[in-house]
Coordinates of C-alpha atoms in Angstrom, one line a residue:
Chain A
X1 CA 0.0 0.0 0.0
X2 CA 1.2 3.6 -0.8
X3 CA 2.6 5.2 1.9
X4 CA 1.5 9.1 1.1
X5 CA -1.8 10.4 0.0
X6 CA -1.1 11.4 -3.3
X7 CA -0.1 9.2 -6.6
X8 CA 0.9 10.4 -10.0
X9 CA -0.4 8.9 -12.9
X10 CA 0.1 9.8 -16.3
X11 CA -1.6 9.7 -20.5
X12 CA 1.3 9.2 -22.8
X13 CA -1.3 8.2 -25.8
X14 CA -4.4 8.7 -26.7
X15 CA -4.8 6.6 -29.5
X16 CA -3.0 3.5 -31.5
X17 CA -1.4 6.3 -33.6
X18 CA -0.6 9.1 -31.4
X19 CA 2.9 10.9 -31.2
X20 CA 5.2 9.2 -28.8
X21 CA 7.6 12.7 -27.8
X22 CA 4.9 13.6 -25.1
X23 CA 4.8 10.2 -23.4
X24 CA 8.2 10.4 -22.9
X25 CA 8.7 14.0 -21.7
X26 CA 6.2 13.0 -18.8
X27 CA 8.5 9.7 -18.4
X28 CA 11.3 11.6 -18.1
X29 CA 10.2 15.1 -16.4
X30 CA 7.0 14.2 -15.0
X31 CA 7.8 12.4 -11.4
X32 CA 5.5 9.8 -12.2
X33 CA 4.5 7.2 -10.2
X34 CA 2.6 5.4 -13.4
X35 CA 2.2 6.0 -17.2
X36 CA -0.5 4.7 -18.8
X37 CA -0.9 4.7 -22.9
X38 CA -4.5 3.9 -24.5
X39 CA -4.0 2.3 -27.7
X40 CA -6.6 0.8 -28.6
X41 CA -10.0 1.8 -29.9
X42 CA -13.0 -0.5 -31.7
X43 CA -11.1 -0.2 -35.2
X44 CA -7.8 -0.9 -33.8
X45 CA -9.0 -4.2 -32.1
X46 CA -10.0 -5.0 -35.4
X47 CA -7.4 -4.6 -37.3
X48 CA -5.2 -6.1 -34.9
X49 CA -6.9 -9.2 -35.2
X50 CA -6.5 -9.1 -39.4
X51 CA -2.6 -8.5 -38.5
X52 CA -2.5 -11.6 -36.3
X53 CA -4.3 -13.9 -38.5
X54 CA -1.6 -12.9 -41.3
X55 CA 1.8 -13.4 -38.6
X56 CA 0.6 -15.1 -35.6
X57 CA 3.7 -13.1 -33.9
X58 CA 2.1 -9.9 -34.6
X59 CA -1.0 -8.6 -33.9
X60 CA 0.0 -5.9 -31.1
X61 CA 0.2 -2.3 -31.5
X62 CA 2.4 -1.1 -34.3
X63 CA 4.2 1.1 -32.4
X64 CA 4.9 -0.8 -29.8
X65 CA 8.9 -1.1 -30.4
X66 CA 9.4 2.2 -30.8
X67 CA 7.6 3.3 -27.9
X68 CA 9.2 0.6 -25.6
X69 CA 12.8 1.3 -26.7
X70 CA 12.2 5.1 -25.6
X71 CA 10.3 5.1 -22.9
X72 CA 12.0 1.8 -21.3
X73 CA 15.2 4.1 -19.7
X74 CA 12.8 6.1 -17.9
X75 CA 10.4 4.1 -16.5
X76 CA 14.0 2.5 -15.0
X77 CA 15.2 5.9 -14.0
X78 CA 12.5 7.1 -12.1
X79 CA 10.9 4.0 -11.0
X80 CA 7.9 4.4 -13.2
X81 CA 4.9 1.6 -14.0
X82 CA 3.8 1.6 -17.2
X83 CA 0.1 0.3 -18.1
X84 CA -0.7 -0.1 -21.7
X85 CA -3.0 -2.2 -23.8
X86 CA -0.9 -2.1 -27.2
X87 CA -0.6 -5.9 -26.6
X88 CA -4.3 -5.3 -28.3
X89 CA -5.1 -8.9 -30.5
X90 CA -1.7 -10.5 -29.0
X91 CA -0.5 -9.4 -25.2
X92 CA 1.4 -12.4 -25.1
X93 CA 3.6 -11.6 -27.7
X94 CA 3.9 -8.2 -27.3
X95 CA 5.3 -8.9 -23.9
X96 CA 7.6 -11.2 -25.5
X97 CA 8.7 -8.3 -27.8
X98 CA 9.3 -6.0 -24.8
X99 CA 11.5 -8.9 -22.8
X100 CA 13.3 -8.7 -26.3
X101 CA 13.8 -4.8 -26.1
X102 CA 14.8 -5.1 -22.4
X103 CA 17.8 -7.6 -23.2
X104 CA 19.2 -5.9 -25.8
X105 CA 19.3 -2.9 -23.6
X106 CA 20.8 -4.9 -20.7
X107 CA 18.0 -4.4 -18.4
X108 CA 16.5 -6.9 -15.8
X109 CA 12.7 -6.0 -16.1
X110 CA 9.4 -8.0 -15.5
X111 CA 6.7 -7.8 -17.5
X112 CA 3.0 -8.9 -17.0
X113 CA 0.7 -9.6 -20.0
X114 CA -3.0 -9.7 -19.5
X115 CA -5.0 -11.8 -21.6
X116 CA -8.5 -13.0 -21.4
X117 CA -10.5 -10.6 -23.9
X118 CA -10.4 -12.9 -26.8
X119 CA -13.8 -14.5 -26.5
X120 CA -14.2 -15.5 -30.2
X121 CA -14.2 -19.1 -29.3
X122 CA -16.9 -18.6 -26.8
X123 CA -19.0 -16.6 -29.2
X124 CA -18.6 -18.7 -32.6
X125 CA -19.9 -21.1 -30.5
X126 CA -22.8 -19.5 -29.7
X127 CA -22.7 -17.5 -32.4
X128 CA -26.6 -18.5 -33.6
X129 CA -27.9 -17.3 -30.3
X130 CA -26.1 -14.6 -29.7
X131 CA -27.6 -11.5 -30.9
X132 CA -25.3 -7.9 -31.5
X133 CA -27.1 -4.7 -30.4
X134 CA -26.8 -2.8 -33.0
X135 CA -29.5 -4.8 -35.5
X136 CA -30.3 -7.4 -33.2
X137 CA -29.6 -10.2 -35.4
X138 CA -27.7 -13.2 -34.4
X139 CA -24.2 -13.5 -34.6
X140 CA -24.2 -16.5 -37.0
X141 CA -25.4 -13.5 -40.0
X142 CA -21.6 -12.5 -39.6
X143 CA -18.4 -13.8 -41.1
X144 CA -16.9 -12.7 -37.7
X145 CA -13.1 -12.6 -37.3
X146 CA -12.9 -11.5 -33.4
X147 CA -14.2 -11.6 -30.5
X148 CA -13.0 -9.4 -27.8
X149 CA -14.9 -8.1 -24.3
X150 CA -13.9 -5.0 -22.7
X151 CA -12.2 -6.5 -19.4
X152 CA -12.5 -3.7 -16.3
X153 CA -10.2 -3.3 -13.4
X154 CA -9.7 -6.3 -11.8
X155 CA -7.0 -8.2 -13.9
X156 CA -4.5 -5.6 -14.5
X157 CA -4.9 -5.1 -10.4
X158 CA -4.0 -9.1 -10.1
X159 CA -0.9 -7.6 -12.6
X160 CA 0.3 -4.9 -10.3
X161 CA 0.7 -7.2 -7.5
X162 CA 3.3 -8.8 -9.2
X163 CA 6.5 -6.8 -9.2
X164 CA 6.1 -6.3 -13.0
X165 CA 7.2 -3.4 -14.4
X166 CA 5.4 -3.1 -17.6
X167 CA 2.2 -4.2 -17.5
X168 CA 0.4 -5.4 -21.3
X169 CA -3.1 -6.2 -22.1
X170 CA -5.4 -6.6 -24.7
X171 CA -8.7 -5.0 -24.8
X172 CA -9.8 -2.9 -21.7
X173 CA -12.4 -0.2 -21.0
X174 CA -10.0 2.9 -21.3
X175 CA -10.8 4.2 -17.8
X176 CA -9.6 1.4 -16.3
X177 CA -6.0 1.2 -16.7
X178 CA -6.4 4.4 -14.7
X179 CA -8.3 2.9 -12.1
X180 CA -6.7 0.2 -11.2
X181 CA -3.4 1.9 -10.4
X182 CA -6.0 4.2 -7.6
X183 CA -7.2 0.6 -6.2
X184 CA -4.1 -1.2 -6.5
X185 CA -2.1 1.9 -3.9
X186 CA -5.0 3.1 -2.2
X187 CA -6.7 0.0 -1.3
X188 CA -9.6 0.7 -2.5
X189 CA -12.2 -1.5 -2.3
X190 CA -13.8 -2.3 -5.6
X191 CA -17.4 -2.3 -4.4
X192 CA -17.0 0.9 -3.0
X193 CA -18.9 2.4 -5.9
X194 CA -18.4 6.4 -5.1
X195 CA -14.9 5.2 -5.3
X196 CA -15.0 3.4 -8.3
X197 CA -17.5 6.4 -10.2
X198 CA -14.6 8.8 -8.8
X199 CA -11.6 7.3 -10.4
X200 CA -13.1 6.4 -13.6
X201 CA -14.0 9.9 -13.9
X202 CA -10.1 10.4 -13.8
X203 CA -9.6 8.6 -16.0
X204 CA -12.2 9.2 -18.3
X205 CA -11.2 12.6 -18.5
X206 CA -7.1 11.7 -18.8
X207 CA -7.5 9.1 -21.5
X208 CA -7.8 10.8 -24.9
X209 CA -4.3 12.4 -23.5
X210 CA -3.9 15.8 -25.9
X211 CA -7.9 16.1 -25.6
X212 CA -7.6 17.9 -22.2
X213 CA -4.3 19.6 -22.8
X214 CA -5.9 21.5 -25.6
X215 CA -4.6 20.2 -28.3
X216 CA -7.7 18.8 -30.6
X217 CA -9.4 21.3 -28.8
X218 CA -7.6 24.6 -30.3
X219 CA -9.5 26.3 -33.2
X220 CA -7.2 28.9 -33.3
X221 CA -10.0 31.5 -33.3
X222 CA -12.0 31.5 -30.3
X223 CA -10.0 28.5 -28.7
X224 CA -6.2 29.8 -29.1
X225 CA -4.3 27.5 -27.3
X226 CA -0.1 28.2 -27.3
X227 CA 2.3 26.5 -28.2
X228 CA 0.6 23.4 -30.4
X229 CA 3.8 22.5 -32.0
X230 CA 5.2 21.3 -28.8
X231 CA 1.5 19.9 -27.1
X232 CA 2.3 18.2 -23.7
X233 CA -0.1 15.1 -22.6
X234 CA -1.4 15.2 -19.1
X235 CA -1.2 13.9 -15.7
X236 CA -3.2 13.6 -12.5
X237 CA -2.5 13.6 -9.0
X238 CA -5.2 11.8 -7.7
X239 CA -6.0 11.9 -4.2
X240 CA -7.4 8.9 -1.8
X241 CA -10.8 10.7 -1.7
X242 CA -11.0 10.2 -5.3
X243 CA -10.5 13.7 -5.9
X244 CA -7.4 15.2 -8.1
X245 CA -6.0 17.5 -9.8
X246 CA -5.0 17.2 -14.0
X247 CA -2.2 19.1 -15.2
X248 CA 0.5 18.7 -17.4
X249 CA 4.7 19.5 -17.5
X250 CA 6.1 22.8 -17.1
X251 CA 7.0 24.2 -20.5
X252 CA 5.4 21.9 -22.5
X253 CA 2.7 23.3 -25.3
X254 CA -0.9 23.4 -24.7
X255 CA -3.5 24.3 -22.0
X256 CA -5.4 22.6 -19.8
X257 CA -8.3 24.7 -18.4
X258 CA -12.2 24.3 -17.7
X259 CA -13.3 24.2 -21.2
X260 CA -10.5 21.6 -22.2
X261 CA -11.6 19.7 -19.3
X262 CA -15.6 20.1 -20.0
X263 CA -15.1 18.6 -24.0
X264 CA -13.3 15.6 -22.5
X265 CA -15.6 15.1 -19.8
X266 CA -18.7 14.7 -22.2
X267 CA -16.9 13.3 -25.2
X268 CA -18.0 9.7 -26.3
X269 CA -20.4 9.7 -23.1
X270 CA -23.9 8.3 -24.0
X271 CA -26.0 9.0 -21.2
X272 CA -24.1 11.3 -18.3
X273 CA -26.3 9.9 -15.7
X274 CA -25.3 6.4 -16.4
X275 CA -21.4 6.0 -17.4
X276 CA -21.1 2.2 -18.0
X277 CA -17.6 0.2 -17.5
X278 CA -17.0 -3.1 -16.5
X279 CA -16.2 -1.5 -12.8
X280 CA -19.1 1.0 -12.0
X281 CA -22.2 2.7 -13.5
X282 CA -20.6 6.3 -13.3
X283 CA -22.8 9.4 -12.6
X284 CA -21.1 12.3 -14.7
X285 CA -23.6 14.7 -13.6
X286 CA -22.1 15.4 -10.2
X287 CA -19.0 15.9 -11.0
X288 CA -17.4 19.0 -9.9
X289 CA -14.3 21.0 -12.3
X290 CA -12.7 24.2 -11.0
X291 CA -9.7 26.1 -11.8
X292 CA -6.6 25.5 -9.7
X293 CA -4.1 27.2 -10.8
X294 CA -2.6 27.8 -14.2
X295 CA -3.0 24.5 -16.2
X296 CA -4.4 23.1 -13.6
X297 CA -8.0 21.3 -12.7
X298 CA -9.4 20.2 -9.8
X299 CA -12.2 17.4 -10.4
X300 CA -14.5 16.1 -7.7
X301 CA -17.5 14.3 -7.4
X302 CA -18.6 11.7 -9.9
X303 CA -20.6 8.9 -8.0
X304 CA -21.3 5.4 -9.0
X305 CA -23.7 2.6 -8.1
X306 CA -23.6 -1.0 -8.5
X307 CA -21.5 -2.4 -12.0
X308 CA -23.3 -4.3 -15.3
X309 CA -23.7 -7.3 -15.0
X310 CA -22.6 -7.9 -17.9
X311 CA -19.5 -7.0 -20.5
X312 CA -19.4 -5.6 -23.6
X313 CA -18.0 -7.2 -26.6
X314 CA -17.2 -5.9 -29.9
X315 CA -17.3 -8.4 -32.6
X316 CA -15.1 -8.2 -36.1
X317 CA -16.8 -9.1 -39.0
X318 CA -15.3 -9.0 -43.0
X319 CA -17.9 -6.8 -44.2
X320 CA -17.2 -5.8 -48.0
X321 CA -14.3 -4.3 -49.9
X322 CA -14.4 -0.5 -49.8
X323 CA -13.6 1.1 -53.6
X324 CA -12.6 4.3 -53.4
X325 CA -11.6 7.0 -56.3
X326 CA -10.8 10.8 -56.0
X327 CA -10.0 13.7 -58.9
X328 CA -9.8 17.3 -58.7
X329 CA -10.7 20.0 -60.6
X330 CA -10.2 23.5 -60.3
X331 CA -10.5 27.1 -61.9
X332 CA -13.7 28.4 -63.8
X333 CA -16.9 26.3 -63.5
X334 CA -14.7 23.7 -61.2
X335 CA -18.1 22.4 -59.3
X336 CA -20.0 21.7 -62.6
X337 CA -17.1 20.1 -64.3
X338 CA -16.9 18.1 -60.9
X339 CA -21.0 17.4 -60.9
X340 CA -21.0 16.1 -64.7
X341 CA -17.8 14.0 -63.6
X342 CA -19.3 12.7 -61.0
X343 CA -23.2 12.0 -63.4
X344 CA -21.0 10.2 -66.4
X345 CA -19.6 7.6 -63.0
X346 CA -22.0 7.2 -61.5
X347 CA -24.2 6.2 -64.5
X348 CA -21.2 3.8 -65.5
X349 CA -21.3 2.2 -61.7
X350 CA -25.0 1.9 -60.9
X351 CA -25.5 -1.1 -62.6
X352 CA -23.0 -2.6 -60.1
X353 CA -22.9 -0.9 -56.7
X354 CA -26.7 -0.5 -54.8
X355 CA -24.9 2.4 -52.9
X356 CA -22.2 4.5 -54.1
X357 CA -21.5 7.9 -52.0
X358 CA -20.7 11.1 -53.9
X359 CA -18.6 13.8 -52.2
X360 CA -17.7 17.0 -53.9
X361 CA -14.6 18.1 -51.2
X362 CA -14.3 21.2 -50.7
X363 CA -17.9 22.2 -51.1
X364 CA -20.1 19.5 -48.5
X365 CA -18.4 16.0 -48.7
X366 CA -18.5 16.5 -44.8
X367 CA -22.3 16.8 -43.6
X368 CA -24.0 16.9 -47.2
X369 CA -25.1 20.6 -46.5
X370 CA -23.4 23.7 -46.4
X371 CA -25.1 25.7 -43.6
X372 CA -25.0 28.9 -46.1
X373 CA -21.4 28.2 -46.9
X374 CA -22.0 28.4 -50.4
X375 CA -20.4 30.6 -52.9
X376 CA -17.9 29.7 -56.1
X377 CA -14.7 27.2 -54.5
X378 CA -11.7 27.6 -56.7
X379 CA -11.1 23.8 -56.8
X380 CA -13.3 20.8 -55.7
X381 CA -12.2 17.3 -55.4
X382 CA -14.7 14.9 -56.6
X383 CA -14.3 11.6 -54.4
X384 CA -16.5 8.3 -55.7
X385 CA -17.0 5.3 -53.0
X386 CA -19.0 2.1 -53.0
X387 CA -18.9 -0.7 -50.9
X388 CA -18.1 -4.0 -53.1
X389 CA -18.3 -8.1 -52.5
X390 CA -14.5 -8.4 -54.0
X391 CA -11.4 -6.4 -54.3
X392 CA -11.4 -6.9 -58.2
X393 CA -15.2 -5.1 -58.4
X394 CA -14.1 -2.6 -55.5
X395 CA -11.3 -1.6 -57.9
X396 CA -13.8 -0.6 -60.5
X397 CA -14.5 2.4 -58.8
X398 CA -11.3 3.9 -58.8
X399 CA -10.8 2.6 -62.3
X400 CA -13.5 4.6 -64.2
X401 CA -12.4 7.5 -62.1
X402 CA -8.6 7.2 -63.2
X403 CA -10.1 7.0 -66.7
X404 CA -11.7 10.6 -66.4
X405 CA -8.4 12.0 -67.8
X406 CA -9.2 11.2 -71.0
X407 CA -12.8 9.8 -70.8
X408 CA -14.8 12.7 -68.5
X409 CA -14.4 16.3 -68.2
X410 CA -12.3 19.3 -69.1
X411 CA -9.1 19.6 -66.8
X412 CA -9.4 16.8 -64.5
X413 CA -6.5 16.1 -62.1
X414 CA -4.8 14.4 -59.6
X415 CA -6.6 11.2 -59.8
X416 CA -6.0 8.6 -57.0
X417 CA -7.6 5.3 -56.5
X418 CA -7.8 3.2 -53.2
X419 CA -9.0 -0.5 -52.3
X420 CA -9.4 -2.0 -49.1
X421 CA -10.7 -4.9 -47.2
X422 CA -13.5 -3.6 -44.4
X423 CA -13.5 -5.2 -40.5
X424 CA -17.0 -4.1 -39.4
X425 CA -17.7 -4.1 -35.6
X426 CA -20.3 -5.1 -33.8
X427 CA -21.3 -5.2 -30.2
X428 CA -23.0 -7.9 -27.8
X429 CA -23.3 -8.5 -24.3
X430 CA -21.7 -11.6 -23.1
X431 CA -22.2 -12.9 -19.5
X432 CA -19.2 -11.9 -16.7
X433 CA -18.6 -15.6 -16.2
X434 CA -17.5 -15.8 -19.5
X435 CA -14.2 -14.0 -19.5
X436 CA -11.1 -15.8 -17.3
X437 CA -8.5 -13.2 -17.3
X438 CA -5.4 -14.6 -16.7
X439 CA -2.0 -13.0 -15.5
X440 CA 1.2 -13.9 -17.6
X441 CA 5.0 -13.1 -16.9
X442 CA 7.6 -12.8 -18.7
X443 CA 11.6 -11.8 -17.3
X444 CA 14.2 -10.3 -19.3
Chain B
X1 CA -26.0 35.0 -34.0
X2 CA -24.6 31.4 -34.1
X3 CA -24.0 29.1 -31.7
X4 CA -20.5 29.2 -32.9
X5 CA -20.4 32.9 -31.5
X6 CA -20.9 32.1 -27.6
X7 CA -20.2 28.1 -26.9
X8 CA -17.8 25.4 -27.9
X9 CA -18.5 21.6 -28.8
X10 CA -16.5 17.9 -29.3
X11 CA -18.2 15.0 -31.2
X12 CA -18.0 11.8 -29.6
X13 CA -19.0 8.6 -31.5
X14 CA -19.9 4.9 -30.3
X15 CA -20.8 3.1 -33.3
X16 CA -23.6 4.5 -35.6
X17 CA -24.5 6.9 -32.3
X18 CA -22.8 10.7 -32.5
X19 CA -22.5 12.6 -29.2
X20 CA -22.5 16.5 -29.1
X21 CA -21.3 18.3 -26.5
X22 CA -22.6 22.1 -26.0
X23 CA -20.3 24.4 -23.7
X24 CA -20.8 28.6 -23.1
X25 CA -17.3 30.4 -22.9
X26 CA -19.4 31.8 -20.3
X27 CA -21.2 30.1 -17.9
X28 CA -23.9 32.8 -17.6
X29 CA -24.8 31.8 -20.6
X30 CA -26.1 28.5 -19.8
X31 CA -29.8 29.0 -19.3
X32 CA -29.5 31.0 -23.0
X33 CA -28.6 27.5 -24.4
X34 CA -31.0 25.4 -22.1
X35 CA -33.8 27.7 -23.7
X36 CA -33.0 28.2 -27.3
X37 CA -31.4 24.9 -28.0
X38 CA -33.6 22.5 -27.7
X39 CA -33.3 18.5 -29.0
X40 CA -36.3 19.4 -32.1
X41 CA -34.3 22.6 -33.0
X42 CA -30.8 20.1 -33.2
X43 CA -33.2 17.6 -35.3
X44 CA -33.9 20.6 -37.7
X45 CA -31.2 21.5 -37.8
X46 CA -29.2 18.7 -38.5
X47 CA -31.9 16.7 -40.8
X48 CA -29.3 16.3 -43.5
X49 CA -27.3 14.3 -41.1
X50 CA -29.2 12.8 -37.9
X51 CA -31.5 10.3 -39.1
X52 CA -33.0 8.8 -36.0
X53 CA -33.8 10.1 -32.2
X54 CA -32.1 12.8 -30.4
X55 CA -31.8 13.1 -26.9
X56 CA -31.0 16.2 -24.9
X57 CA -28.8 16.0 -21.5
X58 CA -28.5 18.9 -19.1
X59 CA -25.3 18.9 -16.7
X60 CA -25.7 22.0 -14.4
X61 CA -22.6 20.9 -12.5
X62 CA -20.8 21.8 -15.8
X63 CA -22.9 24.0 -17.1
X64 CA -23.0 22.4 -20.5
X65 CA -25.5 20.3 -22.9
X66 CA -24.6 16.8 -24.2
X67 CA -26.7 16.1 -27.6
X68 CA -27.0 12.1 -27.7
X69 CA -27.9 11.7 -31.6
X70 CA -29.1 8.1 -33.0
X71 CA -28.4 6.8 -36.3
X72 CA -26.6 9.4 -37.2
X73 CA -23.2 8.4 -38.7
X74 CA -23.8 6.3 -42.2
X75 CA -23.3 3.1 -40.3
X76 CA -20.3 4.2 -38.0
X77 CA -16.8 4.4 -37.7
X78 CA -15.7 0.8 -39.7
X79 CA -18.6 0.6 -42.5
X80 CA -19.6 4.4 -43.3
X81 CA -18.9 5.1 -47.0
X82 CA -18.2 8.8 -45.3
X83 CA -14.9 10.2 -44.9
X84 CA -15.2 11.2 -41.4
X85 CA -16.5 8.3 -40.5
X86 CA -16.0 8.8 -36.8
X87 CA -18.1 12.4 -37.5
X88 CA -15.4 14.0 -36.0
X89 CA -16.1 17.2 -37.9
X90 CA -19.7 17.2 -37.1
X91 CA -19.0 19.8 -34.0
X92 CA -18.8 22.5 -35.8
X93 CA -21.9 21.6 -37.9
X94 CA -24.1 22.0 -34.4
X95 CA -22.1 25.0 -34.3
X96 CA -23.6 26.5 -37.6
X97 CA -26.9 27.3 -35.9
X98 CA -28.6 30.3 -35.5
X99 CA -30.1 31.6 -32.1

């Protein structure tokens, strides 16, 4: 148990692709007691799991190497626990791949992987009774690929009590690689639900990293936030009350203020009153934010009650191939050239594709209205998709756009074509019972 | 005036479900919002791109409004056509109203 009140944790990443110069400034500068980096997001499960079925070896997050051989110094230096889940679709060997990193750098290090997510066995098994919530139909209607439940708290706690250094795990609900550091030193009980609604709020609100220190917050207009260039990720000091304050290192870029810390609160939340993880049913709507200090946020409140019964899965599926084409045009009557472009393909396509999306970019390929934003664009990019059974008939889109240069309109340019294969998610509930996390290490 | 002019916003997205936050730079503000942004106004408003239910959340604590929008993403993040398929951008299209 930790000996003072206080405990330092850390967000290095906010997403599988996110810059890793931030997450190794707090490593190095940021006295922390743990970092965490949240890698992985519904897609990213998914296309983990396509990596892994190519190389059985792979399937973990792609920067995972390069973040490790960085960071790995510092977390030695200052003592430092890091909590990740790039071991997304294959903890074990990502683990493996860290042990690697550690003895080529001379370094005698532990690492736990946490495994236990992967329920695809369980659910291809059941797959004709299983239904997914988003169309209610059964799972058996999918070519499904992976399986893999959000896991909560609990396992990567079971991890910390080993002496491990690093811990690794696959999929796990994003607050709660920040809880369970709060449980693990504070001895929290994990049916103390206030406690539980408290720390996930923490973490909810540190997770999307550069989110709360401004940076996909700036507009530079009526959100000027300094120094982007240079954007730091943030940290909390979390308090045994559950209470804490969110800040981030001296002299890095960024800002992290009320209205930084009011986007993140809300973002991805689908009812406030009723925050669901695998460790609580949060209640966002007493949490309190107020201004500490300069980059600084003091957060309070945010009860809990009772945790679902059940977990949420999200399921892989190879849904179609995804054609893609894109030309632009520009100067004098660029948007009609672009319409009659886009008329002559999709006359030649219809007869194959039920659905193929138009997008004049540049003029509303974003929310197919302009809100008054209309006028005469210089250029306009005409972008073609359709969704296709094959990669040889998803080609065909880009194809007849290609062949605009010397079949369609006046001036046409720039022509690119794309094809790729589509992992659709979907989500079920699957019973707690189902999941066995289990608690794997590895020594370098 | 626009909403742009007095209040900030972040899209969130869980499958084919967008989220909108609504936050005044100034809290005073907040009953302004409570009263002239109301879930049939964001339907309107957004027709071209929410297709199902919208459900308004007021959070006094914060003084902000959360926007819960159904069906409102081409299928979601992996099998839109779209290409913001997370409709990230879609912020700043609640921002475009008038009030």
């Amino acid at each position: 148990m930790k000996k003072q009140n206080v405990l330092r944790i850390g967000c290095g990443a906010g997403f599988s692709g996110d810059r890793i110069e931030p997450a190794v400034i707090l490593a190095e500068k940021g006295e922390l007691d743990y970092l965490v980096l949240e890698c992985l997001a519904e897609r990213t499960i998914g296309l983990a799991q396509k990596r892994k079925m190519l190389d059985a070896r792979k399937g973990y997050d792609p920067l995972l190497e390069k973040r490790i051989i960085t960071l790995l110094p510092h977390l030695i230096k200052n003592n430092t626990r890091l909590i990740t889940n790039m071991g997304a679709a294959n903890p074990i060997e990502a683990a493996k791949k860290i042990i690697e990193i550690a003895q080529s750098q001379n370094v005698k290090i532990k690492v736990a992987a946490v495994t236990g997510d992967n329920v695809l066995e369980t659910v291809l098994n059941n797959a004709s009774s299983i239904h997914d919530l988003e169309n209610n139909k059964p799972l058996s209607n999918y070519n499904i690929v992976s399986a893999n439940a959000y896991m909560g708290a609990e396992p990567v706690i079971e991890a910390l009590q080993t002496d491990a250094l690093i811990i690794i795990t696959g999929r796990v609900a994003d607050p709660s690689l920040f809880l369970a550091p709060m449980i693990h030193e504070f001895g929290w009980k994990i049916d103390d639900y206030d406690l539980m609604g408290k720390g996930t709020v923490v973490g909810h609100l540190l997770e999307c990293a550069g989110q709360v220190t401004g940076g996909y917050f700036a507009d530079g207009v009526k959100k000027k936030v300094e120094g982007l260039d240079k954007l730091g990720h943030p940290f909390a000091d979390v308090f045994t009350d559950g209470s804490a304050i969110i800040s981030k290192v001296e002299g890095t870029g960024g800002v992290v203020n009320l209205r930084t810390a009011k986007e993140q609160l809300l973002y991805e939340v689908m009812n406030p009153h009723e925050y669901l993880t695998p460790d609580v049913i949060a209640d966002f709507t007493t949490v309190k934010l107020k201004e500490a200090g300069k980059d600084q946020i003091h957060i309070s409140g945010g009860n809990g009650k009772s945790k679902p019964s059940t977990y949420k899965a999200s399921i892989g599926y190879k849904a179609f191939y995804l054609g893609e084409g894109e030309i632009s045009y520009a100067g004098a009557a660029a948007y009609e050239r672009a319409k009659l472009a886009a008329d002559i393909i999709q006359k030649r396509l219809q007869h194959i594709f039920n659905d193929i999306r138009v997008d004049f970019i540049g003029v509303q390929s974003m929310h197919k209205t302009t809100f008054d934003h209309s006028g005469t664009p210089y250029e306009v990019r005409l972008r073609i998709a359709a969704r296709a059974g094959s990669a040889e008939e998803a080609a065909l889109v880009g194809d007849e756009v290609e062949a605009l240069y010397t079949n369609g309109p006046a001036g046409g340019g720039g022509a690119r074509k794309y094809v790729n294969e589509v992992i659709g998610i979907v989500s079920t509930l699957i019973e707690r019972n189902t999941i066995l996390p289990q608690v794997n290490i590895f020594e370098s | 005036m626009k909403l742009f002019d007095i209040a900030h916003s972040r899209a969130g997205d869980k499958g084919n479900t967008l989220m909108l936050s609504l936050i005044p730079y100034n809290e005073a503000d907040y009953e302004i919002l409570c009263s002239s942004v109301t879930a049939e106004k964001v339907r309107m408003h957004l027709k071209e791109v929410v297709r199902g239910e919208i459900i308004r959340y007021e959070l006094p604590n914060i003084s902000s409004l959360l926007f819960v929008c159904h069906n409102a993403l081409s299928g979601g993040v992996t099998t839109s056509l779209a290409m913001d398929t997370h409709g990230k951008s879609l912020s700043y299209a609640l921002l475009e109203m008038d009030i």
